[in-house]
Short mmCIF file of N, CA and C in Angstrom, two decimals:
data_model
loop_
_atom_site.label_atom_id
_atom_site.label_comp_id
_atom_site.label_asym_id
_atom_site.label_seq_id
_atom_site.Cartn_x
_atom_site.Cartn_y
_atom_site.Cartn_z
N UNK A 1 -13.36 7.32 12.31
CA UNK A 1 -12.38 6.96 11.31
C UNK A 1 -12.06 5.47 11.38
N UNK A 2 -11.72 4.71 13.04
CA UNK A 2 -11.63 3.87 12.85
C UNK A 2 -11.85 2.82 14.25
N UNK A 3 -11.85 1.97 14.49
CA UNK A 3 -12.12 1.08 15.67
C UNK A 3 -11.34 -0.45 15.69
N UNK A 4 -10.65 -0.61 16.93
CA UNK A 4 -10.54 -1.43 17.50
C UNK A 4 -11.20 -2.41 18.79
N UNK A 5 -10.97 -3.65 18.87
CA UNK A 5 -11.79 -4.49 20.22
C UNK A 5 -10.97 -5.61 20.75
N UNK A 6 -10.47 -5.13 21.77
CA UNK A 6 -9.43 -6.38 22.61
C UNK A 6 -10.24 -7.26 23.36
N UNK A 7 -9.86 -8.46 23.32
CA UNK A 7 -10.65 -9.67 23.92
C UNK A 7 -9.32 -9.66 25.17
N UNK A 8 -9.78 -9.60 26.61
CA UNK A 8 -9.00 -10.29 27.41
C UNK A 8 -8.85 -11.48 27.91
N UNK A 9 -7.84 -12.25 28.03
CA UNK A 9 -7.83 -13.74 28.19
C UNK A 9 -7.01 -13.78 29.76
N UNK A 10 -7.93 -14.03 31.14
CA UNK A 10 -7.42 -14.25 32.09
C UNK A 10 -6.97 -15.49 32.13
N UNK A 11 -6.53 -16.59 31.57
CA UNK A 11 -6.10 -17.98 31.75
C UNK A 11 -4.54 -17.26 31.50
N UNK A 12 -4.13 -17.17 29.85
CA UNK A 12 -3.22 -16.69 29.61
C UNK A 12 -2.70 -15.06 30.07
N UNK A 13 -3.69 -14.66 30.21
CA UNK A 13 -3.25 -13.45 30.90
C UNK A 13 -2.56 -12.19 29.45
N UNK A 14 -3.36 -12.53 28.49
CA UNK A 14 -2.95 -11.95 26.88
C UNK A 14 -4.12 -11.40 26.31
N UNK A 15 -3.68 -9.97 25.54
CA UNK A 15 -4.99 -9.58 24.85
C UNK A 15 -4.93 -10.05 23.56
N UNK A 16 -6.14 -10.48 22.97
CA UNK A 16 -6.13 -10.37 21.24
C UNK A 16 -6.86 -8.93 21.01
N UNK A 17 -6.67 -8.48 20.03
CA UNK A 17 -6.82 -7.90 19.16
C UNK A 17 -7.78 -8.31 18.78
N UNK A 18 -8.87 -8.34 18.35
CA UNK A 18 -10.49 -8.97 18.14
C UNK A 18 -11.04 -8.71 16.77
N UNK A 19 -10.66 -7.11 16.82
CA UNK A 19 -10.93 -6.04 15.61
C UNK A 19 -10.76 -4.67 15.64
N UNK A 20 -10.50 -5.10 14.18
CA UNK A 20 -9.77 -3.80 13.67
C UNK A 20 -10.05 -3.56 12.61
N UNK A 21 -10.08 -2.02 12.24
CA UNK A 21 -10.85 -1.92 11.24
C UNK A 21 -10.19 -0.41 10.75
N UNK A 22 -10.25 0.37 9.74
CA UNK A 22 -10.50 1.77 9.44
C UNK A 22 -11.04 2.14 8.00
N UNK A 23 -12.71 2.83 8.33
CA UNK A 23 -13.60 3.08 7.36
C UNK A 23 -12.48 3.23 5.86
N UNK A 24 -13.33 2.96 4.82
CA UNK A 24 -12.27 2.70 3.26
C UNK A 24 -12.23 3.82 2.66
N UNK A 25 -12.77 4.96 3.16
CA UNK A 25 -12.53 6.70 2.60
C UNK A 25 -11.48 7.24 3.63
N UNK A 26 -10.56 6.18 4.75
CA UNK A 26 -9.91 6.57 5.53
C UNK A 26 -8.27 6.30 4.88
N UNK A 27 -8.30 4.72 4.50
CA UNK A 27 -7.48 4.24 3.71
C UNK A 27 -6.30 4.97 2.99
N UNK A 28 -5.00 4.72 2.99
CA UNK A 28 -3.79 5.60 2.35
C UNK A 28 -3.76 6.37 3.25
N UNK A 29 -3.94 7.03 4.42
CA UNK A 29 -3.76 8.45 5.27
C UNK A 29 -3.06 8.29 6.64
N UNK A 30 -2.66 6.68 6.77
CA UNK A 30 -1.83 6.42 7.82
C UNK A 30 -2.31 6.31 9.22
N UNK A 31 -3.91 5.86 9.22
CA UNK A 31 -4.75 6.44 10.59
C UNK A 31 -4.43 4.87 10.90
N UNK A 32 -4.70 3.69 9.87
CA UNK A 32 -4.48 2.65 10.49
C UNK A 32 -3.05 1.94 11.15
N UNK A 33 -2.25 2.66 10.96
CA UNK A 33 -0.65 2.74 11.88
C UNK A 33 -0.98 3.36 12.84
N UNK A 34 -1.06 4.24 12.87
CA UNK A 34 -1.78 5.13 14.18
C UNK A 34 -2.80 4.49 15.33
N UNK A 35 -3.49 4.09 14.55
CA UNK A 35 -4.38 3.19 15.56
C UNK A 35 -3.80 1.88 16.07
N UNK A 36 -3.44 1.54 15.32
CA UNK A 36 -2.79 0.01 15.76
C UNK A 36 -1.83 -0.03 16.95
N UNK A 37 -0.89 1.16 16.46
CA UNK A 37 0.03 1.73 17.68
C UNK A 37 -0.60 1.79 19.22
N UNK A 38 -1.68 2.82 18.92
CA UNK A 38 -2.93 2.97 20.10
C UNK A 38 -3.41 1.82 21.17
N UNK A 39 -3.65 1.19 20.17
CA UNK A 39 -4.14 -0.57 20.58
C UNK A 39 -3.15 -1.16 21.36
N UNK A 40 -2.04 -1.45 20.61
CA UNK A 40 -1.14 -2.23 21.12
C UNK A 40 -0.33 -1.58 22.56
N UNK A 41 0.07 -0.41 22.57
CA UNK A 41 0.27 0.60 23.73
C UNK A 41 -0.96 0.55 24.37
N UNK A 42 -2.32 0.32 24.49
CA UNK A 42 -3.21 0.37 25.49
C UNK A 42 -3.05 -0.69 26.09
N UNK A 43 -3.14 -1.78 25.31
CA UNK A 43 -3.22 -3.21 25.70
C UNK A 43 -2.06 -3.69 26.69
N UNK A 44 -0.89 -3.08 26.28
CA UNK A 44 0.74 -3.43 26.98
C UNK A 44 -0.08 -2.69 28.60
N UNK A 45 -0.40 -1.63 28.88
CA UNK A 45 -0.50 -1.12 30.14
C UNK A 45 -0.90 -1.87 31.39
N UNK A 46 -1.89 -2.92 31.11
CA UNK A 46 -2.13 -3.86 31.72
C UNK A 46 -1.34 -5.38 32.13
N UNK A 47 0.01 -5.35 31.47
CA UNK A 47 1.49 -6.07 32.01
C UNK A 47 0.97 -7.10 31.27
N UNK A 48 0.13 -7.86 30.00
CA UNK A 48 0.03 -9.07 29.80
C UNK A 48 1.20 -9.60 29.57
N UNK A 49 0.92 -10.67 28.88
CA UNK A 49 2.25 -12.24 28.50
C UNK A 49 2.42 -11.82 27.30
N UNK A 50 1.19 -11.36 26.41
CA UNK A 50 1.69 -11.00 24.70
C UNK A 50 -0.01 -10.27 24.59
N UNK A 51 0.65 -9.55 23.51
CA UNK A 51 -0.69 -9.08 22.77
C UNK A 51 -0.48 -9.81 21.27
N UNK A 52 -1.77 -9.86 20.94
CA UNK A 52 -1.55 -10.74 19.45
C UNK A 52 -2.96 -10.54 18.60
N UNK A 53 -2.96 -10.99 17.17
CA UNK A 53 -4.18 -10.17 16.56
C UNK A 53 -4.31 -11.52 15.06
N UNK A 54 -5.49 -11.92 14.92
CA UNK A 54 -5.43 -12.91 13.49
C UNK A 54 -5.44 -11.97 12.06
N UNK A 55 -4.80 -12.82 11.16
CA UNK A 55 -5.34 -11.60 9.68
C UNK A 55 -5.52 -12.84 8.73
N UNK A 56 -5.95 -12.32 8.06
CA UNK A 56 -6.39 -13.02 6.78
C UNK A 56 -6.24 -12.28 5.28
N UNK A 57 -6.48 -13.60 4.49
CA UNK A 57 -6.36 -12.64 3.02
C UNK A 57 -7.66 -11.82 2.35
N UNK A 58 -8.17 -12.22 3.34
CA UNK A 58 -9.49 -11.01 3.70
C UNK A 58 -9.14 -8.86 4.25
N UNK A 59 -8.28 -9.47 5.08
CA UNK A 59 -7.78 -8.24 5.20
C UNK A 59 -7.21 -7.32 4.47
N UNK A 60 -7.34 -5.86 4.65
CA UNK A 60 -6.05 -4.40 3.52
C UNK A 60 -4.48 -5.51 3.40
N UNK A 61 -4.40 -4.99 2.20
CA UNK A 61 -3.12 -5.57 1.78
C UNK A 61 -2.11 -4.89 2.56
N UNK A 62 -2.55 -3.76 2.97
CA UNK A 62 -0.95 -3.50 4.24
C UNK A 62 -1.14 -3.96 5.59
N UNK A 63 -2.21 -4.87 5.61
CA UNK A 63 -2.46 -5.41 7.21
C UNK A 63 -1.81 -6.04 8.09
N UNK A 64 -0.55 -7.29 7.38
CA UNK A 64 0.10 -7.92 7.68
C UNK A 64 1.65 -6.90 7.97
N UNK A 65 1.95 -6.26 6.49
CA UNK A 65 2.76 -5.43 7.43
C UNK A 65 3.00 -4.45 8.16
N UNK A 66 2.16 -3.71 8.17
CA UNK A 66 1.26 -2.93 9.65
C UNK A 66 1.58 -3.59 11.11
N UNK A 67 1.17 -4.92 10.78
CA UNK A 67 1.57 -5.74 12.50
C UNK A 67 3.31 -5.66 12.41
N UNK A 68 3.83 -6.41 11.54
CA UNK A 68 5.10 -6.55 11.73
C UNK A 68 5.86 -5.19 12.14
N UNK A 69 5.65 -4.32 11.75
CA UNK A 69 6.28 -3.41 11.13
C UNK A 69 5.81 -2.70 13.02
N UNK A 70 5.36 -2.96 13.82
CA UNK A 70 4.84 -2.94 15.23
C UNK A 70 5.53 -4.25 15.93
N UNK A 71 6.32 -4.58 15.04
CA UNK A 71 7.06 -5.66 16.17
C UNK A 71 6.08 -6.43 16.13
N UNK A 72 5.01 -6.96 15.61
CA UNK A 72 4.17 -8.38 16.04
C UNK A 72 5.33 -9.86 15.05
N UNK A 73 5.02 -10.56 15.15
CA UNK A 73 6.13 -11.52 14.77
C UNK A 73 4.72 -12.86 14.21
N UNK A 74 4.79 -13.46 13.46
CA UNK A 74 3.95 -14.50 12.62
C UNK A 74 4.66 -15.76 13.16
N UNK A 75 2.97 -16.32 14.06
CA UNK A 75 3.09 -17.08 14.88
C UNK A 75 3.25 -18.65 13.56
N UNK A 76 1.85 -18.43 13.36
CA UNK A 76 1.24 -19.80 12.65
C UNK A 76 0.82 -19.02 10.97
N UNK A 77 0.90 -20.08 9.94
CA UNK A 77 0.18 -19.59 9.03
C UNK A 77 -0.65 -20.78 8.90
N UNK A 78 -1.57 -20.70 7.89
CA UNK A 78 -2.34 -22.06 7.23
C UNK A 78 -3.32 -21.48 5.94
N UNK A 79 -3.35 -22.76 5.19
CA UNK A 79 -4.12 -22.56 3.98
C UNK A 79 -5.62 -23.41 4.06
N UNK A 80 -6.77 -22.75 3.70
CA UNK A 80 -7.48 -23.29 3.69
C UNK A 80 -8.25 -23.44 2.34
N UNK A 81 -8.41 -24.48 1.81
CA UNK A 81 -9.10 -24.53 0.62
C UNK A 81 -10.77 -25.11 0.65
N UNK A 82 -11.62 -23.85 0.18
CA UNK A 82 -12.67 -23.63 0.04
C UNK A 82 -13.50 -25.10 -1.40
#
């Protein structure tokens, strides 16, 4: 249904979030709250400094608030023109 990939960072001692994903016949059914939850509770077990994850306007339009809505907090934004 769906997959995640944490990058560990021993300098900072923080996971990212790498990827994330849930197949698009999965979409509307709430698996990607579910998973994210998963992630972020796996990742905490290991005591880091922060867990944290990039998005873009590439990403599901509920992607951004999916994180928030998990307590992630919006570090940096930026615009890039193509």
């Amino acid at each position: 249904i769906g997959f995640f990939e944490r990058i560990y960072n021993y300098e900072n001692n923080d996971y990212e979030i790498a990827y994330f994903g849930i197949l698009e016949e999965h979409h509307g059914k709430k698996y990607g709250s579910y998973l994210l939850n998963f992630a972020i509770t796996k990742s905490f077990e290991n005591f880091p400094k922060r867990v944290w994850v990039h998005t873009c306007s590439l990403d599901h339009k509920n992607a951004l608030n999916n994180y928030k809505s998990r307590g992630m907090k919006i570090f940096k934004t930026e615009t890039i023109l193509l």
